[in-house]
């Protein structure tokens, strides 16, 4: 704690300290004028600034701000520099609108495509999510504005989100649900972290000392404050004691009094309150260094940035016969409500009041002035059932055109913060519309707006092209036109698997849980980790996306095919644009562990790079892997373990298309604590070099005894005998198999255990 903060703290009354740990309003902390402590203003996030002036939640009208594409779109860009740039622009808007901390990024994992809030989250992969979150944070904070990494942790469904208890084993937490937070915290040092509403293994996020103190602060070195999600605190005093610094929203005078009373009665150690106050003060003064509200932001420049980000995020999923890009002449049938009323953001706390909105139909007209555009509504607002008249009208329009462009947006009612999706389908009307139009117009392009995966089996074979345009932000209409007419070569890649059926998805059986308990029974196997392990056929794999050009990979090299964990590994691969137009490729590096003590996913993403190539150009991409890229979290040892062994370095166009691979061997320098105990099996002993050493004399003695009893002393033990022996705890093995009769075998084994523990 700095002297200045200590000084202020010393002068604060107990009541002032307690008041500082609870919001003064929905979006502000409590100022203390007599001590020169200003208020701190926070605002949602994460894909725009939702600056609410009247302190009304949830629906107070916010000041106009740029609505950028939402997180699922951003992640599909796989472009960390672009995310940094967006973070910088967001910070400029915060500064202009008087905001000190933006409440984002959201970095929960996409455990199921049904989570209503998936549009606000990046990925099913913690490495990709972590990288995106880290660069978002770095971009915002580089300008002196804070962020709030949320919702910590295991907030992976909206269903019963305030009360549900996520039951997750520690390895799964560490490898999947915490790993993205860990990467973002260590790499980018967010000023604040927001706790989740839900419980994790029985304890509310707001009272979870293990999550907030042990893991976040002690292990990851987090030095900001933890803020509650809005309304997530149940017992203010317990939350403070567990490390929850700021409760939002306020005012809540009764809770201030709870804290004062708890300190006076001795229920709460004043030191815990002081620590929270110091952490809040530190951020309040950090924020105050950047003056706010002095000049407007450049809405035009930010709109253009939003368009660029959106166009980089669009994923070309299908392009039969190279239908796209379009020439911009002839007659285009434009169908769908979303062509006129763009669906560009999701419902809930992240809802931005945009500075302007590009209308997809108008943008088509602007970029293709020579094309004849004819429009039909097609789907309208029909959520249930089918309106044939609308479909017939759309089909008639499509028949008269050279190409049909179907703008299909998942209705807002089907996907939002606050509740989950019931299925992964488009509406019946939309499916029937696509089928009806595709029947009369082979050159049909479907343009999708949605926050997370949708099923397409019912119609994808009938259409020529599909663009996934996500919740694309306010400039998405222009970005779609850019891609359709080839002004931008699509370079987005899926940051989440698109399954064929809901029944195929990893959490299908375990979601949404029984009552308020949801068991993460699939463990570390979410997303492609699951589809790989089960050999499940998917519609589009993680990392998938097409381009208007083609790329070839060659010359995979590594710094050393035998290396030590501490050295890490560098990997190079050459990528060539073998097509006719410039384009960007996303090089994906996965690591496969050939053999491990624990069951591991077939492969895991551990590096990626987005590279731009002119036609015919080749670039060498370099990626670096540290020991962690090879490690798993071993709950028995309570730490990450990078085991000695063989690994495959895999370079892929997607998780479903690995094009190059190279075997390497890593030697671990890690010394793990000895876990052998009286009931450890013979195999456990033989897997630990200390165990082998300690058992050596005994093994020799037993072998000699067996040899003496055998007719053929040269014959070794049959393999099946070893198989029988390996699961026997040592005392049992010695008693029943080796026929040893040392006084007490248990005591004898205890002595061996003591011996190995000293090694
Ligand atoms: C959401 C948070 C949001 C907060 C403030 C909550 O309901 O879960 O993501 O930042 O409200 O609007």
XYZ file of C-alpha atoms and ligand atoms in Angstrom:
771
model
C 0.000 0.000 0.000
C 1.397 3.435 -0.908
C 2.015 6.028 1.814
C -0.658 8.302 0.333
C -3.297 5.617 0.554
C -2.199 4.601 4.039
C -2.434 8.244 5.018
C -6.005 8.588 3.748
C -6.974 5.294 5.314
C -5.658 6.474 8.666
C -7.929 9.487 8.544
C -11.099 7.637 7.528
C -13.811 6.886 10.036
C -15.189 3.367 10.270
C -18.412 4.589 8.636
C -16.493 6.154 5.739
C -14.558 2.970 5.178
C -17.686 0.839 5.180
C -19.428 3.272 2.814
C -16.571 3.116 0.330
C -17.084 -0.625 -0.083
C -20.677 -0.183 -1.288
C -21.758 1.836 -4.300
C -23.173 5.317 -3.760
C -25.400 4.808 -6.797
C -25.917 2.146 -9.416
C -22.734 3.189 -11.219
C -20.627 5.199 -8.783
C -18.556 4.613 -5.687
C -18.871 6.834 -2.653
C -16.760 10.019 -2.773
C -15.232 11.404 0.434
C -14.900 15.081 -0.166
C -13.176 16.036 3.076
C -10.298 13.682 2.193
C -10.222 14.467 -1.524
C -11.386 10.980 -2.558
C -13.318 11.305 -5.822
C -16.090 8.958 -6.952
C -15.312 6.239 -9.460
C -17.735 5.826 -12.355
C -18.264 2.403 -13.877
C -20.328 1.460 -16.892
C -21.255 -1.610 -18.958
C -19.669 -2.966 -21.484
C -18.266 -4.844 -22.937
C -18.710 -4.067 -26.667
C -19.534 -0.403 -26.191
C -19.971 2.109 -23.392
C -23.396 2.070 -21.771
C -23.173 5.296 -19.821
C -26.428 5.625 -17.913
C -26.896 9.065 -16.428
C -30.060 8.685 -14.428
C -28.707 5.743 -12.448
C -31.642 3.625 -13.465
C -31.046 -0.079 -13.979
C -31.560 -2.018 -16.048
C -33.183 0.004 -18.774
C -32.135 3.625 -18.310
C -31.385 5.220 -21.640
C -27.652 5.472 -22.063
C -25.654 8.130 -23.871
C -24.902 7.422 -27.542
C -21.775 5.327 -27.984
C -20.337 3.080 -30.657
C -21.775 -0.404 -30.596
C -18.907 -2.658 -31.641
C -19.424 -6.316 -32.555
C -20.055 -8.508 -29.504
C -17.481 -10.900 -28.058
C -18.407 -13.975 -30.073
C -17.790 -11.946 -33.230
C -14.558 -10.452 -31.914
C -13.160 -13.855 -31.068
C -13.941 -15.054 -34.581
C -11.530 -12.424 -35.899
C -8.683 -14.223 -34.087
C -6.973 -10.843 -34.364
C -5.470 -9.700 -31.098
C -4.205 -6.394 -32.531
C -7.682 -5.525 -33.722
C -9.086 -6.233 -30.263
C -6.421 -4.023 -28.736
C -7.427 -1.287 -31.153
C -11.058 -1.679 -30.209
C -10.079 -1.487 -26.543
C -8.302 1.797 -27.199
C -11.359 3.197 -28.959
C -13.588 2.065 -26.101
C -11.283 3.838 -23.677
C -11.559 7.038 -25.734
C -15.336 6.790 -25.462
C -15.109 6.150 -21.719
C -12.938 9.226 -21.341
C -15.364 11.315 -23.374
C -18.416 10.006 -21.516
C -16.938 10.285 -18.030
C -16.409 6.592 -17.333
C -13.473 5.320 -15.256
C -13.980 1.563 -15.553
C -15.775 -0.346 -18.287
C -17.504 -3.519 -17.068
C -15.940 -6.089 -19.338
C -14.630 -8.186 -20.923
C -16.778 -11.251 -20.263
C -14.624 -14.331 -20.439
C -16.790 -17.255 -19.426
C -16.419 -20.393 -21.468
C -19.048 -21.589 -23.919
C -19.890 -24.831 -22.205
C -23.164 -25.206 -24.078
C -24.446 -23.330 -27.121
C -27.655 -22.805 -25.157
C -26.195 -20.201 -22.778
C -28.232 -17.086 -23.542
C -25.229 -14.902 -22.937
C -22.797 -16.663 -25.252
C -22.861 -13.610 -27.501
C -20.996 -11.755 -24.739
C -18.355 -14.464 -24.371
C -15.468 -15.348 -26.609
C -14.971 -19.020 -26.998
C -15.154 -22.645 -25.941
C -11.368 -22.561 -25.690
C -9.649 -20.916 -22.708
C -6.453 -20.103 -24.574
C -8.290 -18.196 -27.305
C -10.661 -16.582 -24.792
C -7.775 -15.636 -22.536
C -5.835 -14.029 -25.371
C -8.860 -12.052 -26.512
C -9.644 -10.853 -22.993
C -6.018 -9.937 -22.319
C -5.765 -7.810 -25.452
C -9.106 -6.141 -24.816
C -7.914 -5.221 -21.322
C -4.507 -4.020 -22.520
C -6.125 -1.834 -25.159
C -8.542 -0.154 -22.749
C -6.070 0.213 -19.904
C -3.300 1.599 -22.123
C -5.327 4.825 -22.104
C -5.787 5.058 -18.351
C -9.271 3.548 -18.214
C -9.963 0.424 -16.166
C -11.685 -2.854 -17.042
C -13.620 -5.463 -15.097
C -12.948 -9.022 -16.114
C -16.186 -10.966 -15.550
C -17.975 -13.145 -14.404
C -15.540 -14.915 -12.132
C -16.141 -17.905 -12.307
C -18.077 -20.775 -13.897
C -20.977 -18.543 -14.918
C -21.758 -20.646 -17.956
C -25.515 -20.598 -18.076
C -28.221 -18.038 -17.500
C -30.680 -20.694 -16.340
C -31.093 -20.032 -12.582
C -27.972 -17.913 -12.747
C -28.498 -16.227 -9.379
C -28.720 -19.455 -7.390
C -27.289 -22.325 -9.402
C -24.349 -24.221 -7.949
C -21.763 -25.224 -10.556
C -20.175 -28.433 -9.323
C -16.819 -28.620 -11.064
C -13.763 -30.661 -10.154
C -10.584 -28.720 -9.572
C -8.748 -29.921 -12.656
C -11.641 -28.881 -14.899
C -11.826 -25.510 -13.178
C -8.122 -24.907 -13.575
C -7.764 -26.137 -17.153
C -10.997 -24.802 -18.624
C -13.023 -22.396 -16.518
C -10.235 -20.491 -14.758
C -7.510 -20.721 -17.397
C -8.876 -17.874 -19.541
C -9.176 -15.635 -16.465
C -5.685 -16.592 -15.380
C -4.177 -15.702 -18.745
C -5.961 -12.341 -18.825
C -5.058 -11.475 -15.227
C -1.387 -12.394 -15.523
C -0.913 -10.892 -18.969
C -2.956 -7.707 -18.779
C -3.570 -6.954 -15.087
C -7.205 -5.798 -15.148
C -7.954 -3.086 -12.615
C -10.984 -4.974 -11.391
C -12.547 -8.426 -11.556
C -16.298 -8.995 -11.239
C -17.500 -12.021 -9.307
C -20.282 -14.246 -10.601
C -23.843 -14.602 -9.354
C -23.740 -18.392 -9.176
C -22.206 -20.675 -6.610
C -19.105 -22.697 -7.367
C -18.911 -25.999 -5.492
C -21.393 -24.799 -2.928
C -20.133 -21.262 -2.284
C -21.440 -18.049 -3.880
C -18.920 -16.276 -6.107
C -19.250 -13.225 -3.850
C -18.177 -15.242 -0.804
C -15.650 -17.516 -2.462
C -12.438 -17.005 -0.574
C -10.609 -19.713 -2.495
C -11.442 -18.062 -5.830
C -10.808 -14.471 -4.758
C -7.959 -14.799 -2.266
C -6.091 -18.026 -2.879
C -6.301 -18.232 -6.651
C -6.859 -14.707 -7.963
C -4.653 -12.761 -5.557
C -2.142 -15.207 -4.088
C -1.508 -17.340 -7.140
C -2.118 -14.971 -10.054
C -0.964 -11.766 -8.385
C -4.155 -9.760 -9.006
C -3.702 -6.296 -7.483
C -6.993 -4.535 -8.223
C -10.375 -4.786 -6.521
C -13.059 -7.416 -6.841
C -16.515 -5.976 -7.497
C -19.720 -7.920 -7.113
C -21.941 -8.566 -10.067
C -24.964 -6.318 -9.592
C -26.844 -7.773 -6.667
C -24.606 -10.836 -6.224
C -23.882 -10.196 -2.542
C -25.981 -12.083 -0.006
C -24.057 -11.577 3.205
C -22.014 -8.379 2.957
C -19.835 -9.174 5.926
C -19.035 -12.721 4.795
C -18.268 -11.366 1.319
C -15.833 -8.786 2.673
C -14.089 -11.376 4.774
C -13.767 -13.597 1.700
C -12.141 -10.841 -0.393
C -15.054 -9.114 -2.173
C -14.030 -5.452 -2.004
C -16.818 -3.451 -3.631
C -20.501 -4.278 -3.579
C -22.647 -2.890 -6.390
C -25.115 -1.367 -6.892
C -25.801 1.181 -4.148
C -26.908 2.957 -2.151
C -27.514 0.403 0.596
C -27.251 2.179 3.952
C -28.332 -0.938 5.869
C -25.402 -2.876 4.486
C -23.002 -0.091 5.407
C -24.337 -0.404 8.940
C -23.929 -4.206 8.813
C -20.222 -3.728 8.191
C -19.846 -1.102 10.899
C -21.672 -3.324 13.364
C -19.632 -6.391 12.413
C -16.354 -4.583 13.023
C -17.594 -3.199 16.339
C -18.801 -6.606 17.497
C -15.610 -8.328 16.377
C -17.367 -10.479 13.737
C -15.288 -8.805 11.038
C -11.611 -8.073 11.406
C -11.100 -4.386 10.629
C -7.955 -5.361 8.751
C -10.132 -7.091 6.121
C -12.141 -3.885 5.693
C -8.963 -1.795 5.500
C -7.542 -4.011 2.825
C -10.682 -3.690 0.689
C -10.702 0.077 1.184
C -7.037 0.345 0.222
C -7.646 -1.658 -2.934
C -10.600 0.510 -3.945
C -8.698 3.725 -3.161
C -5.780 2.555 -5.262
C -8.028 2.168 -8.333
C -9.960 5.383 -7.596
C -6.705 7.352 -7.674
C -5.349 5.408 -10.647
C -8.470 6.384 -12.578
C -8.327 10.002 -11.439
C -5.021 10.445 -13.251
C -6.936 10.413 -16.556
C -9.280 13.408 -16.714
C -12.700 12.575 -18.145
C -15.459 14.311 -20.037
C -13.389 17.040 -21.667
C -13.837 16.319 -25.368
C -16.164 14.180 -27.470
C -14.941 11.036 -29.178
C -14.783 10.781 -32.952
C -17.958 8.850 -33.746
C -17.171 8.668 -37.472
C -13.741 7.132 -36.934
C -15.126 4.642 -34.416
C -17.966 3.664 -36.728
C -15.388 2.901 -39.413
C -13.403 0.839 -36.897
C -16.560 -1.046 -35.915
C -17.109 -1.850 -39.594
C -13.543 -3.075 -40.023
C -13.783 -5.291 -36.935
C -17.115 -6.661 -38.063
C -15.808 -7.496 -41.528
C -12.788 -9.278 -40.005
C -15.116 -11.328 -37.796
C -17.476 -12.592 -40.468
C -16.943 -16.286 -41.141
C -17.533 -17.661 -44.628
C -18.932 -21.111 -43.886
C -19.876 -22.252 -47.349
C -19.215 -20.960 -50.844
C -20.224 -23.588 -53.394
C -18.950 -22.955 -56.877
C -17.242 -19.768 -55.734
C -20.557 -17.886 -55.845
C -19.079 -15.200 -53.624
C -17.834 -12.559 -54.023
C -20.644 -11.068 -56.080
C -19.915 -8.799 -59.034
C -22.333 -6.077 -57.985
C -24.420 -6.216 -61.166
C -27.635 -8.018 -62.113
C -30.668 -8.407 -59.887
C -30.304 -9.234 -56.227
C -33.260 -10.465 -54.203
C -32.793 -9.218 -50.658
C -34.949 -11.134 -48.197
C -35.435 -11.036 -44.450
C -36.416 -8.598 -41.758
C -32.785 -8.261 -40.699
C -31.857 -6.694 -44.043
C -33.933 -3.690 -43.063
C -33.811 -3.866 -39.287
C -30.360 -5.111 -38.455
C -29.871 -7.418 -35.500
C -26.540 -6.292 -34.196
C -26.409 -6.687 -30.421
C -27.958 -8.746 -27.647
C -30.399 -8.037 -24.885
C -29.466 -7.184 -21.308
C -26.843 -5.143 -19.527
C -24.579 -4.842 -22.561
C -27.221 -3.069 -24.663
C -25.677 0.015 -26.264
C -27.417 3.123 -27.572
C -25.574 3.265 -30.926
C -24.345 6.490 -32.524
C -25.807 5.293 -35.829
C -26.753 2.000 -37.457
C -25.903 0.740 -40.926
C -28.910 -0.809 -42.648
C -27.731 -3.856 -44.633
C -30.076 -3.168 -47.566
C -28.900 0.452 -47.879
C -25.271 -0.635 -47.736
C -25.844 -3.089 -50.586
C -27.310 -0.264 -52.655
C -24.364 1.962 -51.798
C -21.701 -0.570 -52.775
C -23.497 -1.959 -55.825
C -25.250 1.020 -57.428
C -25.602 -0.920 -60.694
C -27.383 -3.875 -59.160
C -31.179 -4.068 -59.140
C -32.330 -4.745 -55.572
C -35.740 -6.271 -54.921
C -36.887 -6.860 -51.366
C -39.196 -9.263 -49.542
C -39.805 -9.524 -45.809
C -39.677 -13.334 -45.693
C -39.588 -14.025 -41.968
C -40.882 -10.916 -40.192
C -41.545 -11.385 -36.499
C -42.889 -14.904 -36.660
C -41.459 -16.906 -33.779
C -43.748 -19.925 -33.994
C -45.442 -21.608 -36.921
C -45.100 -20.817 -40.600
C -46.635 -18.032 -42.692
C -46.699 -19.464 -46.226
C -47.767 -16.218 -47.844
C -44.554 -14.505 -46.744
C -42.503 -17.420 -48.034
C -44.314 -17.502 -51.380
C -43.752 -13.785 -51.802
C -40.028 -14.197 -51.023
C -39.713 -17.140 -53.414
C -41.360 -15.092 -56.193
C -38.853 -12.302 -55.633
C -35.956 -14.769 -55.537
C -37.078 -16.363 -58.794
C -36.873 -13.013 -60.589
C -33.333 -12.373 -59.367
C -29.860 -13.611 -60.291
C -28.916 -14.193 -56.658
C -30.936 -14.304 -53.437
C -29.475 -12.833 -50.251
C -31.295 -14.109 -47.192
C -30.667 -12.082 -44.042
C -31.580 -14.403 -41.180
C -31.327 -13.142 -37.614
C -32.145 -15.262 -34.612
C -35.032 -13.403 -32.939
C -33.958 -11.486 -29.828
C -36.537 -13.434 -27.822
C -34.587 -16.631 -28.468
C -31.245 -15.393 -27.139
C -30.490 -12.886 -24.389
C -28.863 -12.232 -21.047
C -31.123 -13.508 -18.284
C -32.311 -16.787 -19.786
C -31.011 -19.579 -21.962
C -32.003 -20.764 -25.410
C -34.401 -23.684 -25.582
C -32.773 -25.096 -28.713
C -30.148 -24.207 -31.298
C -32.588 -23.854 -34.165
C -33.671 -20.951 -36.282
C -37.413 -20.369 -36.223
C -39.649 -22.700 -38.200
C -40.483 -19.762 -40.434
C -36.821 -19.080 -41.160
C -36.048 -22.704 -41.959
C -39.074 -22.936 -44.263
C -38.135 -19.613 -45.843
C -34.583 -20.737 -46.620
C -35.870 -24.001 -48.052
C -38.557 -22.232 -50.085
C -36.173 -19.684 -51.557
C -33.405 -22.224 -52.218
C -35.865 -24.380 -54.179
C -36.394 -21.667 -56.762
C -33.017 -19.962 -56.604
C -29.860 -22.119 -56.611
C -27.722 -19.050 -56.033
C -28.949 -18.450 -52.522
C -26.699 -16.882 -49.898
C -27.686 -17.074 -46.224
C -26.326 -14.347 -43.972
C -26.725 -15.192 -40.286
C -26.926 -12.905 -37.268
C -26.810 -14.737 -33.967
C -24.624 -14.858 -30.876
C -23.744 -18.528 -30.799
C -23.950 -21.694 -32.874
C -27.140 -22.559 -34.758
C -28.108 -25.855 -36.400
C -28.163 -25.870 -40.200
C -28.633 -29.484 -41.246
C -32.216 -28.826 -42.336
C -31.150 -26.463 -45.097
C -27.418 -26.058 -45.596
C -27.175 -28.532 -48.462
C -29.772 -26.549 -50.413
C -28.015 -23.186 -50.387
C -24.870 -22.087 -52.201
C -23.250 -19.883 -49.601
C -23.427 -19.086 -45.888
C -21.919 -16.156 -44.015
C -21.874 -16.134 -40.204
C -22.053 -12.426 -39.336
C -22.758 -12.745 -35.572
C -24.111 -9.866 -33.535
C -22.122 -7.597 -35.708
C -22.298 -4.189 -34.057
C -23.738 -0.987 -35.492
C -21.613 -1.058 -38.672
C -22.249 -4.699 -39.495
C -24.597 -3.919 -42.388
C -21.714 -2.296 -44.254
C -19.302 -5.050 -43.246
C -21.587 -7.698 -44.751
C -21.722 -5.752 -48.012
C -17.913 -5.433 -47.932
C -17.584 -9.212 -47.757
C -20.374 -9.997 -50.246
C -18.801 -7.779 -52.905
C -15.215 -8.787 -52.156
C -14.032 -5.433 -50.826
C -12.984 -7.503 -47.830
C -11.797 -11.076 -48.184
C -13.405 -12.969 -45.282
C -10.902 -14.109 -42.676
C -13.025 -14.947 -39.619
C -12.691 -18.410 -38.114
C -15.110 -20.032 -35.699
C -14.174 -19.611 -32.046
C -16.764 -22.263 -31.176
C -17.776 -25.541 -32.779
C -21.028 -25.580 -34.735
C -22.625 -28.941 -33.878
C -25.129 -30.729 -36.053
C -27.606 -31.373 -33.254
C -28.080 -30.166 -29.721
C -27.918 -33.805 -28.596
C -24.335 -33.952 -29.827
C -23.089 -31.184 -27.552
C -20.731 -31.866 -24.618
C -22.952 -30.746 -21.750
C -26.182 -32.124 -23.208
C -26.799 -34.628 -20.415
C -25.448 -32.470 -17.597
C -27.153 -29.207 -18.572
C -29.014 -27.377 -17.047
C -28.742 -29.554 -13.956
C -31.208 -30.619 -11.310
C -32.792 -27.685 -9.586
C -29.970 -25.522 -8.385
C -27.182 -28.009 -8.976
C -25.387 -28.383 -12.266
C -22.620 -30.981 -12.479
C -19.907 -30.353 -15.026
C -19.772 -34.082 -15.664
C -18.053 -33.725 -19.020
C -15.003 -32.390 -17.174
C -12.328 -30.826 -19.348
C -14.051 -32.151 -22.456
C -15.931 -29.131 -23.733
C -16.025 -27.837 -27.301
C -13.641 -29.524 -29.707
C -12.017 -31.412 -26.823
C -15.284 -33.346 -26.542
C -15.988 -33.796 -30.250
C -12.405 -35.037 -30.756
C -12.633 -37.508 -27.896
C -16.000 -38.925 -28.941
C -15.369 -38.807 -32.691
C -18.609 -36.841 -33.090
C -19.248 -35.463 -36.551
C -19.826 -31.714 -36.395
C -21.257 -29.222 -38.850
C -18.251 -26.880 -38.695
C -15.282 -27.453 -36.422
C -13.658 -24.968 -34.088
C -11.295 -22.731 -36.043
C -13.122 -23.239 -39.352
C -13.631 -20.572 -41.990
C -13.189 -20.129 -45.749
C -11.576 -17.387 -47.789
C -11.815 -16.103 -51.359
C -8.266 -17.344 -51.764
C -6.440 -20.543 -50.788
C -3.475 -21.143 -48.498
C -0.845 -23.820 -48.348
C 1.302 -24.797 -45.412
C 4.844 -26.159 -45.564
C 8.127 -26.500 -43.677
C 7.027 -27.026 -40.127
C 10.183 -26.603 -38.006
C 10.849 -26.577 -34.284
C 13.720 -25.081 -32.310
C 14.633 -28.536 -30.991
C 12.877 -31.868 -31.145
C 14.313 -32.695 -27.714
C 13.976 -29.847 -25.245
C 13.596 -29.098 -21.582
C 10.349 -27.669 -20.228
C 12.143 -24.550 -18.973
C 13.495 -23.786 -22.459
C 10.116 -23.955 -24.160
C 9.808 -24.527 -27.868
C 9.686 -22.254 -30.888
C 7.750 -23.348 -33.936
C 7.906 -22.027 -37.485
C 5.700 -22.757 -40.456
C 5.552 -21.279 -43.946
C 2.171 -20.166 -45.257
C 1.612 -19.304 -48.907
C -1.328 -17.593 -50.542
C -1.900 -19.842 -53.533
C -4.924 -17.996 -54.908
C -5.606 -14.902 -56.952
C -6.516 -12.341 -54.297
C -4.945 -11.024 -51.116
C -6.239 -12.627 -47.944
C -5.644 -13.408 -44.298
C -5.088 -16.841 -42.826
C -5.351 -17.884 -39.191
C -2.534 -20.299 -38.398
C -3.568 -22.540 -35.500
C -1.168 -24.543 -33.353
C -2.472 -27.427 -31.283
C -0.471 -29.648 -28.922
C -1.165 -33.347 -28.456
C 0.225 -35.229 -25.477
C 1.115 -38.741 -26.642
C 0.819 -40.306 -23.187
C -0.024 -38.848 -19.811
C -0.766 -39.921 -16.280
C -4.225 -38.325 -16.577
C -6.745 -38.570 -19.387
C -6.146 -35.620 -21.674
C -7.922 -34.103 -24.678
C -6.650 -35.313 -28.018
C -5.275 -31.868 -28.743
C -5.442 -28.340 -27.351
C -4.968 -24.934 -28.930
C -1.766 -23.354 -27.639
C -0.894 -20.736 -30.235
C -2.278 -18.879 -33.240
C -1.434 -16.002 -35.542
C -3.343 -14.091 -38.175
C -1.235 -13.343 -41.212
C -1.976 -11.273 -44.318
C -0.664 -12.491 -47.656
C -0.685 -11.061 -51.179
C -1.344 -13.542 -53.997
C 1.679 -15.816 -54.338
C 3.286 -14.473 -51.185
C 4.841 -16.746 -48.538
C 5.432 -15.754 -44.929
C 7.049 -17.636 -42.104
C 4.943 -17.614 -38.971
C 6.689 -18.056 -35.637
C 4.883 -19.280 -32.540
C 6.349 -19.822 -29.087
C 5.314 -22.459 -26.559
C 6.213 -22.405 -22.889
C 6.076 -25.280 -20.399
C 2.443 -24.521 -19.646
C 1.509 -25.319 -23.243
C 2.396 -28.946 -22.486
C 1.081 -29.159 -18.937
C -2.077 -30.410 -17.294
C -3.334 -29.559 -13.843
C -2.819 -32.488 -11.527
C -5.112 -32.235 -8.524
C -3.133 -34.938 -6.709
C -0.092 -32.710 -6.757
C -2.066 -29.460 -6.551
C -0.087 -27.976 -9.388
C 0.483 -27.833 -13.140
C 2.533 -30.772 -14.315
C 4.567 -30.832 -17.509
C 5.460 -34.489 -17.801
C 8.476 -35.850 -19.596
C 7.308 -37.432 -22.815
C 6.438 -37.190 -26.479
C 4.155 -34.507 -27.865
C 2.862 -33.746 -31.357
C 2.990 -30.183 -32.592
C -0.004 -29.864 -34.907
C -0.617 -27.047 -37.364
C -4.204 -26.774 -38.517
C -6.586 -24.755 -40.606
C -9.122 -25.726 -37.961
C -9.468 -28.299 -35.204
C -10.881 -30.587 -37.876
C -8.162 -30.055 -40.464
C -4.628 -30.633 -39.206
C -2.251 -30.242 -42.115
C 1.225 -30.596 -40.588
C 2.591 -32.318 -37.544
C 5.930 -32.883 -35.862
C 6.822 -35.154 -32.930
C 8.937 -33.615 -30.170
C 10.136 -34.834 -26.798
C 10.081 -32.733 -23.677
C 12.229 -33.485 -20.647
C 10.685 -32.208 -17.467
C 12.912 -30.535 -14.889
C 10.025 -30.352 -12.445
C 10.436 -32.173 -9.146
C 7.067 -33.256 -7.930
C 6.392 -33.937 -4.279
C 6.363 -37.635 -3.443
C 2.787 -38.888 -3.175
C 3.560 -42.525 -2.300
C 1.815 -43.834 0.781
C 1.071 -47.156 2.418
C -1.703 -48.084 -0.003
C -0.014 -46.887 -3.190
C -0.111 -49.568 -5.830
C 2.900 -51.341 -7.247
C 2.344 -49.309 -10.457
C 2.394 -46.034 -8.465
C 5.733 -47.054 -7.005
C 7.161 -47.958 -10.394
C 6.027 -44.642 -11.948
C 7.988 -42.595 -9.432
C 11.775 -42.811 -9.884
C 12.129 -42.543 -6.109
C 9.825 -45.542 -5.736
C 11.833 -47.578 -8.233
C 15.020 -46.803 -6.360
C 13.568 -47.687 -2.977
C 12.028 -50.945 -4.186
C 15.092 -52.084 -6.106
C 16.633 -54.296 -3.367
C 13.238 -55.801 -2.628
C 12.531 -56.519 -6.278
C 15.890 -58.234 -6.658
C 15.213 -60.328 -3.598
C 11.760 -61.373 -4.790
C 13.006 -62.163 -8.268
C 15.742 -64.340 -6.770
C 13.189 -66.170 -4.632
C 10.907 -66.746 -7.608
C 13.800 -67.953 -9.686
C 14.811 -70.431 -6.979
C 11.263 -71.847 -6.877
C 10.959 -72.109 -10.656
C 11.867 -75.134 -12.801
C 13.341 -72.794 -15.358
C 15.334 -70.112 -13.518
C 16.061 -68.241 -16.786
C 12.413 -67.584 -17.461
C 11.182 -64.099 -16.546
C 7.745 -63.320 -15.141
C 4.974 -63.532 -17.743
C 3.527 -60.151 -18.745
C 0.104 -61.113 -17.451
C 1.584 -61.624 -14.002
C 2.796 -58.041 -14.079
C -0.657 -56.888 -15.166
C -2.134 -58.704 -12.204
C 0.359 -57.147 -9.873
C 0.242 -53.537 -10.920
C -2.923 -52.515 -9.111
C -2.027 -54.245 -5.860
C -1.187 -51.954 -2.955
C 2.333 -52.779 -1.871
C 1.474 -54.581 1.400
C -0.985 -56.842 -0.464
C 1.508 -57.524 -3.180
C 4.176 -58.436 -0.692
C 1.877 -60.647 1.326
C 0.015 -62.524 -1.415
C 2.250 -62.449 -4.424
C 5.776 -62.301 -3.150
C 5.220 -64.449 -0.097
C 7.218 -62.130 2.124
C 6.752 -62.554 5.840
C 8.572 -59.597 7.345
C 7.143 -58.902 10.845
C 4.512 -56.319 9.976
C 4.381 -55.695 6.251
C 2.479 -52.474 6.860
C 5.271 -51.163 9.040
C 7.816 -52.294 6.505
C 5.994 -50.332 3.772
C 5.712 -47.323 6.058
C 9.490 -47.380 6.403
C 9.853 -47.458 2.618
C 7.442 -44.520 2.377
C 9.517 -42.586 4.912
C 12.609 -43.390 2.888
C 11.173 -42.102 -0.428
C 9.785 -38.995 1.206
C 13.332 -37.996 2.160
C 14.713 -38.494 -1.361
C -24.574 -8.412 -15.399
C -23.193 -7.793 -15.505
C -23.330 -6.309 -15.644
C -24.107 -5.756 -14.460
C -24.305 -4.266 -14.485
C -25.408 -7.755 -14.330
O -26.714 -8.220 -14.363
O -24.454 -9.785 -15.137
O -22.510 -8.327 -16.603
O -22.066 -5.720 -15.753
O -25.387 -6.364 -14.448
O -25.199 -3.905 -15.470
